Amino acid sequence: MSTPAPPTPDGLPVLGHALAFSRDPLAFLERSVGDHGDVVGLSMPGNSGVLVAHPAEIERVLVDDADAFPKGDFQRRELGGLLGDGSLIADGETWRRRRQALQPAFYARRVEAAEPAMRAATRQVAGDWRDGDTVDAFDAATTLTLSVLADAFFDVDVADDHDTIAAAADAIAARFAHDEGIPFYVPDWVPLPSHRRYKRAVTDLEGVAYDLADTGADDASDVLAAILDSDLGREELRDELVTLLLAGHETTSTALTAAVHCLATNPGEQARVRDALDAADDPADADSLRAAVDEALRLYPPVHMLMREAAEPTELGGYRVPEGSLVGLPQWVVHRDDRWWDDPEAYRPERFIGDDTDDRPEFAYFPFGGGQRQCIGRRFALQELRVALAELLADYRFEATDDTDFDPAPGLTLRPGGPVEVRVRER
């Protein structure tokens, strides 16, 4: 008996599932897996693929058979104008060479050396807060992560480009958003306002990246110097630095916003974390803080779905997957699956402490991906999140207001769709 094709939601002629996905991507992902199981067939104009939502099959795609599931042509086609042939979307020897060139910048000693700058950036952002002020957590987190990028990562005048980088990130997010009901794969030559802003954003980011690439290694931070001292050419440096300018703050600012939102809307959990920090010799390394961050990343993973491509005909979960099929691995769905998580919609950091962690498959939780292509900045991001929260909770507690809402807006990454307001109280 031949291997069957995966079950597929009802779709439209020609458009397939594009319209339903564009209208509400997260709900579509949840509904598709909930109605049809762990492997679901999908079709879009010019593309077909599968959603894979079981941890064992996700592990196979990312780890066991990773070479059979490369990033593929789709991501290079959609993101090449932004990221060039950078390590985030490259495959094979190109990826290995780029990854090797970047790796020294993320050695543990360099990440640990950035901690004072992370603390200073946090204190600077919160320096003007007064008891009872209402702040936009996402705006504050964006300012903080850009400051860390400038001071701890590059140590050059990236701070002067703060507004340029933030505006470019917003324009890029709009390009890949779905709030206008327009699929993200509409070609860039279509004269949409979001496409015009996107092209300007790419040009602006390139300008910052080229300035960094032309920095003398003697004038750069230890981290930037490690990248500049590699064998990458100027255009290759452009690709990697654009990636770092975006990924270095965009996903971390979303994660920090999510953590603040979760703590503000769960005051009991916030009090438990704060008490643990007060008693800890090293607050940023306290188990309760680590768990609070991990649980926020579970509920609001900044990368809400990884994409791979089947390099050859294969099967996943007992279903046929043709060569060239897109393979979507939806963290948003898996992180909220009640088979692996009790009361999955609730914010419960204790699930990441103690024996509870042994009861779940490894890839029931993968906010940074996994395998050989796990996010290279994982250690840096986690340290930044923990240091920032430890500093903030030492002086403030967060209160929810009527406008404390994290309304996820999925696009290239997951980010809040608007301000996330919280009230700050001095301790």
Coordinates of C-alpha atoms in Angstrom, one line a residue:
M1 CA 0.0 0.0 0.0
S2 CA 1.4 3.4 -1.0
T3 CA 2.0 6.0 1.7
P4 CA -1.1 8.3 1.9
A5 CA -1.1 12.1 1.4
P6 CA -1.7 14.0 4.6
P7 CA -5.2 15.2 5.5
T8 CA -5.9 18.7 4.2
P9 CA -8.3 21.5 5.3
D10 CA -10.9 22.7 2.9
G11 CA -9.5 25.3 0.6
L12 CA -10.3 27.5 -2.4
P13 CA -9.6 26.8 -6.1
V14 CA -6.2 28.3 -7.1
L15 CA -5.8 30.1 -3.8
G16 CA -5.8 27.0 -1.7
H17 CA -5.4 28.0 1.9
A18 CA -3.8 31.3 1.3
L19 CA -6.8 33.4 2.1
A20 CA -7.7 31.6 5.3
F21 CA -4.1 31.7 6.5
S22 CA -3.8 35.4 5.7
R23 CA -6.9 36.4 7.6
D24 CA -5.7 34.9 10.9
P25 CA -2.4 32.9 10.7
L26 CA -2.3 31.7 14.3
A27 CA -5.9 30.7 14.4
F28 CA -5.5 28.9 11.1
L29 CA -2.5 27.0 12.4
E30 CA -4.3 26.0 15.5
R31 CA -7.5 24.9 13.7
S32 CA -5.6 22.9 11.0
V33 CA -3.7 20.9 13.5
G34 CA -6.6 20.6 15.9
D35 CA -8.9 19.3 13.2
H36 CA -6.5 17.2 11.2
G37 CA -3.7 16.0 13.4
D38 CA 0.1 16.3 13.6
V39 CA 0.8 16.3 9.9
V40 CA -1.4 18.5 7.7
G41 CA -1.2 19.2 4.0
L42 CA -1.4 22.8 2.9
S43 CA -1.4 24.6 -0.5
M44 CA -0.7 28.1 -1.5
P45 CA -0.4 29.6 -4.9
G46 CA 2.9 28.2 -6.3
N47 CA 3.7 26.3 -3.1
S48 CA 2.5 23.2 -1.3
G49 CA 3.6 21.8 1.9
V50 CA 2.8 20.3 5.3
L51 CA 2.5 21.5 8.9
V52 CA 4.3 19.2 11.3
A53 CA 3.2 19.5 15.0
H54 CA 4.5 16.4 16.8
P55 CA 7.8 16.8 18.7
A56 CA 9.2 13.5 17.4
E57 CA 8.8 14.5 13.8
I58 CA 10.0 18.0 14.5
E59 CA 13.2 16.5 16.0
R60 CA 13.6 14.4 12.9
V61 CA 13.4 17.5 10.7
L62 CA 15.7 19.7 12.8
V63 CA 18.2 17.1 14.1
D64 CA 18.1 13.5 12.9
D65 CA 17.6 14.2 9.2
A66 CA 18.5 17.9 9.1
D67 CA 20.4 17.7 5.8
A68 CA 17.2 16.3 4.1
F69 CA 15.3 19.4 5.2
P70 CA 17.3 22.5 4.3
K71 CA 16.0 26.1 4.4
G72 CA 15.3 25.7 0.7
D73 CA 14.5 28.0 -2.2
F74 CA 11.3 29.5 -0.9
Q75 CA 13.0 31.4 2.0
R76 CA 15.9 32.6 -0.2
R77 CA 13.3 33.8 -2.8
E78 CA 11.2 35.6 -0.2
L79 CA 14.0 37.0 2.1
G80 CA 17.0 37.2 -0.2
G81 CA 16.4 40.9 -0.9
L82 CA 16.7 41.6 2.8
L83 CA 19.2 39.0 4.0
G84 CA 21.2 38.3 0.9
D85 CA 22.8 34.9 1.1
G86 CA 23.2 35.2 4.9
S87 CA 23.5 32.4 7.3
L88 CA 19.9 32.6 8.4
I89 CA 18.7 31.4 5.0
A90 CA 21.8 29.9 3.4
D91 CA 22.3 26.1 3.0
G92 CA 25.2 23.7 2.6
E93 CA 28.7 24.9 2.5
T94 CA 27.7 28.5 2.3
W95 CA 25.9 28.2 5.6
R96 CA 28.7 26.3 7.2
R97 CA 31.3 28.9 6.2
R98 CA 29.1 31.8 7.4
R99 CA 28.3 30.1 10.6
Q100 CA 31.9 29.3 11.3
A101 CA 32.8 33.0 10.7
L102 CA 30.1 34.2 13.1
Q103 CA 30.7 31.6 15.9
P104 CA 33.6 33.4 17.7
A105 CA 31.4 36.5 18.2
F106 CA 29.1 34.3 20.4
Y107 CA 31.7 32.5 22.6
A108 CA 30.6 32.3 26.2
R109 CA 33.3 34.7 27.4
R110 CA 32.1 37.4 25.0
V111 CA 28.5 37.0 26.0
E112 CA 29.3 37.1 29.7
A113 CA 31.4 40.2 29.1
A114 CA 28.3 42.0 27.8
E115 CA 26.5 41.8 31.1
P116 CA 27.5 45.2 32.5
A117 CA 26.3 46.9 29.3
M118 CA 23.0 45.0 29.5
R119 CA 22.6 46.3 33.1
A120 CA 23.5 49.8 32.1
A121 CA 21.1 49.9 29.2
T122 CA 18.3 48.7 31.4
R123 CA 18.9 51.3 34.1
Q124 CA 19.0 54.0 31.4
V125 CA 15.7 53.0 29.9
A126 CA 14.0 52.9 33.3
G127 CA 15.8 56.0 34.6
D128 CA 12.9 58.4 33.9
W129 CA 10.2 56.1 35.2
R130 CA 8.3 57.4 38.2
D131 CA 5.9 55.6 40.6
G132 CA 2.5 55.2 38.8
D133 CA 3.8 56.0 35.3
T134 CA 2.2 54.0 32.5
V135 CA 4.8 52.8 29.9
D136 CA 4.6 50.9 26.7
A137 CA 6.6 47.8 27.4
F138 CA 7.3 47.1 23.7
D139 CA 8.6 50.6 23.1
A140 CA 10.8 50.4 26.2
A141 CA 12.0 46.9 25.3
T142 CA 12.9 48.1 21.8
T143 CA 14.9 51.0 23.2
L144 CA 16.6 48.7 25.6
T145 CA 17.6 46.0 23.1
L146 CA 18.8 48.6 20.6
S147 CA 21.0 50.1 23.3
V148 CA 22.4 46.7 24.1
L149 CA 23.1 46.1 20.5
A150 CA 25.0 49.4 20.2
D151 CA 26.9 49.2 23.5
A152 CA 27.5 45.5 24.2
F153 CA 27.5 44.1 20.7
F154 CA 29.0 46.6 18.4
D155 CA 30.4 49.4 20.6
V156 CA 30.3 51.9 17.8
D157 CA 27.9 54.7 16.8
V158 CA 24.9 52.4 16.2
A159 CA 23.1 54.3 18.9
D160 CA 22.9 57.2 16.4
D161 CA 21.0 54.9 14.1
H162 CA 18.5 53.9 16.8
D163 CA 15.5 55.4 15.0
T164 CA 16.6 54.2 11.6
I165 CA 16.9 50.6 12.8
A166 CA 13.6 50.7 14.7
A167 CA 11.8 52.2 11.8
A168 CA 13.3 49.7 9.4
A169 CA 12.2 46.9 11.7
D170 CA 8.6 48.2 11.7
A171 CA 8.5 48.5 7.9
I172 CA 9.9 45.0 7.5
A173 CA 7.3 43.7 10.0
A174 CA 4.6 45.4 8.0
R175 CA 5.8 43.9 4.7
F176 CA 5.3 40.4 6.1
A177 CA 2.3 41.0 8.2
H178 CA -1.2 39.9 7.4
D179 CA -3.3 42.7 8.9
E180 CA -4.3 43.9 5.4
G181 CA -5.3 40.4 4.4
I182 CA -2.5 40.3 1.7
P183 CA -0.4 37.2 1.7
F184 CA 3.3 37.8 2.5
Y185 CA 4.5 36.2 -0.7
V186 CA 2.9 38.9 -3.0
P187 CA 6.0 39.9 -5.0
D188 CA 7.9 43.0 -4.0
W189 CA 7.3 44.6 -7.4
V190 CA 3.6 44.9 -6.7
P191 CA 3.3 48.6 -5.8
L192 CA 1.8 48.3 -2.3
P193 CA 2.6 51.0 0.3
S194 CA 4.1 48.3 2.6
H195 CA 6.4 47.2 -0.2
R196 CA 7.7 50.7 -0.9
R197 CA 8.4 51.2 2.8
Y198 CA 10.1 47.8 2.9
K199 CA 12.5 48.7 0.1
R200 CA 13.4 51.9 1.8
A201 CA 14.0 50.0 5.1
V202 CA 16.3 47.5 3.4
T203 CA 18.3 50.4 1.9
D204 CA 18.5 52.1 5.4
L205 CA 19.7 48.9 7.1
E206 CA 22.2 48.3 4.4
G207 CA 23.7 51.7 5.1
V208 CA 24.1 50.9 8.7
A209 CA 25.5 47.5 7.9
Y210 CA 28.1 48.8 5.4
D211 CA 29.2 51.4 8.0
L212 CA 29.8 48.6 10.5
A213 CA 31.6 46.5 7.8
D214 CA 33.9 49.4 7.1
T215 CA 34.8 49.9 10.8
G216 CA 38.4 49.2 11.6
A217 CA 38.7 46.1 13.7
D218 CA 40.9 48.1 16.2
D219 CA 38.0 50.5 16.7
A220 CA 35.3 47.9 17.1
S221 CA 34.0 46.0 20.1
D222 CA 35.5 42.5 20.8
V223 CA 32.3 41.0 19.3
L224 CA 32.3 43.1 16.1
A225 CA 36.0 42.6 15.7
A226 CA 35.5 38.8 15.8
I227 CA 33.2 39.1 12.8
L228 CA 35.3 41.6 10.9
D229 CA 38.4 39.5 11.4
S230 CA 36.7 36.6 9.6
D231 CA 37.3 35.8 6.0
L232 CA 33.9 37.2 4.9
G233 CA 33.9 39.8 2.1
R234 CA 32.2 43.1 2.3
E235 CA 29.0 41.9 0.7
E236 CA 29.0 38.8 2.9
L237 CA 29.5 41.0 6.0
R238 CA 26.5 43.1 4.8
D239 CA 24.3 40.1 4.8
E240 CA 25.3 38.9 8.3
L241 CA 25.2 42.4 9.8
V242 CA 21.8 43.2 8.5
T243 CA 20.6 39.9 10.0
L244 CA 22.2 40.8 13.4
L245 CA 20.8 44.3 13.3
L246 CA 17.3 42.8 13.0
A247 CA 17.6 39.6 15.0
G248 CA 19.7 41.3 17.6
H249 CA 16.8 43.3 18.9
E250 CA 13.5 42.4 17.2
T251 CA 13.0 39.0 18.7
T252 CA 14.5 39.9 22.0
S253 CA 12.3 43.0 22.4
T254 CA 9.3 40.9 21.7
A255 CA 10.4 38.3 24.3
L256 CA 11.0 40.9 26.9
T257 CA 7.7 42.6 26.2
A258 CA 6.0 39.2 26.6
A259 CA 7.7 38.5 29.9
V260 CA 6.7 41.9 31.3
H261 CA 3.1 41.4 30.1
C262 CA 3.0 37.9 31.7
L263 CA 4.3 39.2 35.0
A264 CA 2.0 42.2 35.1
T265 CA -1.1 40.1 34.4
N266 CA 0.0 37.4 36.9
P267 CA 0.9 39.4 40.0
G268 CA 1.2 36.2 42.2
E269 CA 3.8 34.8 39.8
Q270 CA 5.6 38.2 39.7
A271 CA 5.7 38.3 43.5
R272 CA 7.2 34.8 43.6
V273 CA 9.9 35.7 41.1
R274 CA 10.7 39.0 42.9
D275 CA 11.1 37.2 46.2
A276 CA 13.4 34.7 44.7
L277 CA 15.5 37.5 43.2
D278 CA 15.7 39.3 46.5
A279 CA 17.1 36.1 48.1
A280 CA 19.5 35.2 45.3
D281 CA 23.3 35.8 45.3
D282 CA 23.1 36.3 41.5
P283 CA 19.5 37.4 40.7
A284 CA 20.0 37.0 36.9
D285 CA 20.8 33.3 37.4
A286 CA 17.9 32.5 39.7
D287 CA 15.9 29.5 38.7
S288 CA 12.6 31.3 39.2
L289 CA 13.7 34.1 36.8
R290 CA 14.9 31.5 34.2
A291 CA 11.5 29.8 34.4
A292 CA 9.7 33.1 34.1
V293 CA 11.5 33.8 30.9
D294 CA 11.1 30.3 29.5
E295 CA 7.4 30.3 30.1
A296 CA 7.0 33.7 28.4
L297 CA 8.9 32.3 25.4
R298 CA 6.5 29.3 25.4
L299 CA 3.4 31.4 25.3
Y300 CA 4.7 34.0 22.9
P301 CA 7.6 32.5 20.8
P302 CA 9.1 35.4 18.8
V303 CA 9.7 32.9 16.0
H304 CA 6.2 31.3 15.8
M305 CA 6.9 28.9 12.9
L306 CA 10.1 27.5 11.4
M307 CA 10.2 26.7 7.8
R308 CA 12.2 24.0 6.0
E309 CA 11.9 22.3 2.6
A310 CA 12.0 18.6 1.7
A311 CA 15.1 18.0 -0.4
E312 CA 13.8 14.7 -1.6
P313 CA 10.6 12.6 -1.5
T314 CA 10.0 11.4 2.1
E315 CA 7.4 10.7 4.7
L316 CA 6.6 12.4 8.0
G317 CA 4.2 10.9 10.6
G318 CA 3.2 8.2 8.1
Y319 CA 2.3 10.6 5.4
R320 CA 3.8 11.3 2.0
V321 CA 5.8 14.5 1.6
P322 CA 6.9 15.2 -2.0
E323 CA 10.2 16.7 -2.9
G324 CA 10.2 20.5 -2.7
S325 CA 7.4 20.6 -0.2
L326 CA 7.5 23.3 2.4
V327 CA 7.6 22.0 5.9
G328 CA 6.2 24.2 8.6
L329 CA 7.1 23.6 12.3
P330 CA 4.7 25.8 14.3
Q331 CA 6.0 26.6 17.7
W332 CA 2.8 28.6 18.4
V333 CA 0.8 25.4 18.2
V334 CA 3.2 22.9 19.8
H335 CA 3.9 25.2 22.7
R336 CA 0.2 25.3 23.5
D337 CA -0.6 21.6 22.9
D338 CA -2.4 20.1 26.0
R339 CA -0.7 16.8 25.4
W340 CA 2.6 18.3 26.6
W341 CA 1.4 21.2 28.7
D342 CA -1.3 21.2 31.5
D343 CA -3.6 24.2 31.2
P344 CA -1.5 25.4 28.2
E345 CA -3.0 28.9 28.0
A346 CA -2.0 29.7 31.6
Y347 CA 1.3 31.4 32.6
R348 CA 2.9 28.9 35.0
P349 CA 6.7 29.3 35.2
E350 CA 6.9 26.4 37.7
R351 CA 6.6 24.0 34.7
F352 CA 10.2 24.7 33.9
I353 CA 11.5 23.9 37.4
G354 CA 12.1 20.5 38.8
D355 CA 10.7 17.1 37.7
D356 CA 8.0 18.6 35.4
T357 CA 10.6 19.2 32.7
D358 CA 11.3 15.4 32.4
D359 CA 7.7 14.6 31.4
R360 CA 7.8 16.4 28.0
P361 CA 9.4 15.5 24.7
E362 CA 12.4 17.7 24.0
F363 CA 10.8 19.4 21.0
A364 CA 7.6 20.2 22.8
Y365 CA 9.5 23.5 23.4
F366 CA 11.8 25.0 20.8
P367 CA 11.7 28.8 20.8
F368 CA 15.2 29.0 19.4
G369 CA 14.9 26.1 16.9
G370 CA 17.2 23.1 17.4
G371 CA 19.9 21.0 16.0
Q372 CA 22.9 22.4 14.1
R373 CA 20.9 25.5 13.1
Q374 CA 19.7 26.4 16.5
C375 CA 19.8 30.2 16.9
I376 CA 23.4 31.3 17.2
G377 CA 22.4 34.2 19.5
R378 CA 20.4 32.0 21.9
R379 CA 22.9 32.5 24.8
F380 CA 23.1 36.2 24.3
A381 CA 19.4 36.7 24.1
L382 CA 18.6 34.6 27.2
Q383 CA 21.3 36.5 29.2
E384 CA 19.9 39.8 28.0
L385 CA 16.3 38.9 29.0
R386 CA 17.3 37.7 32.5
V387 CA 19.6 40.6 33.2
A388 CA 17.0 43.1 32.1
L389 CA 14.2 41.6 34.1
A390 CA 16.4 41.2 37.2
E391 CA 17.3 44.9 37.0
L392 CA 13.8 46.0 36.5
L393 CA 12.2 43.9 39.2
A394 CA 14.8 45.1 41.7
D395 CA 13.3 48.6 41.5
Y396 CA 9.8 48.2 40.2
R397 CA 6.8 46.0 40.0
F398 CA 4.5 45.9 37.0
E399 CA 0.7 46.3 37.2
A400 CA -1.8 45.5 34.5
T401 CA -4.0 48.3 33.2
D402 CA -7.1 48.0 31.0
D403 CA -4.7 48.3 28.0
T404 CA -2.3 45.6 29.1
D405 CA -2.8 43.3 26.2
F406 CA -0.3 41.4 24.1
D407 CA -2.2 41.0 20.8
P408 CA 0.2 38.9 18.7
A409 CA 0.8 40.1 15.2
P410 CA 2.5 37.3 13.2
G411 CA 4.7 38.2 10.2
L412 CA 8.3 37.5 9.7
T413 CA 8.4 37.2 13.5
L414 CA 5.8 37.4 16.2
R415 CA 5.4 40.9 17.7
P416 CA 2.7 42.7 19.6
G417 CA 0.2 44.3 17.2
G418 CA 0.1 47.5 19.3
P419 CA 1.3 49.1 22.5
V420 CA 1.6 46.9 25.6
E421 CA 0.9 49.3 28.4
V422 CA 1.8 48.5 32.0
R423 CA 1.9 50.7 35.1
V424 CA 5.2 50.8 37.0
R425 CA 5.3 51.0 40.8
E426 CA 8.5 51.8 42.7
R427 CA 9.4 49.3 45.3

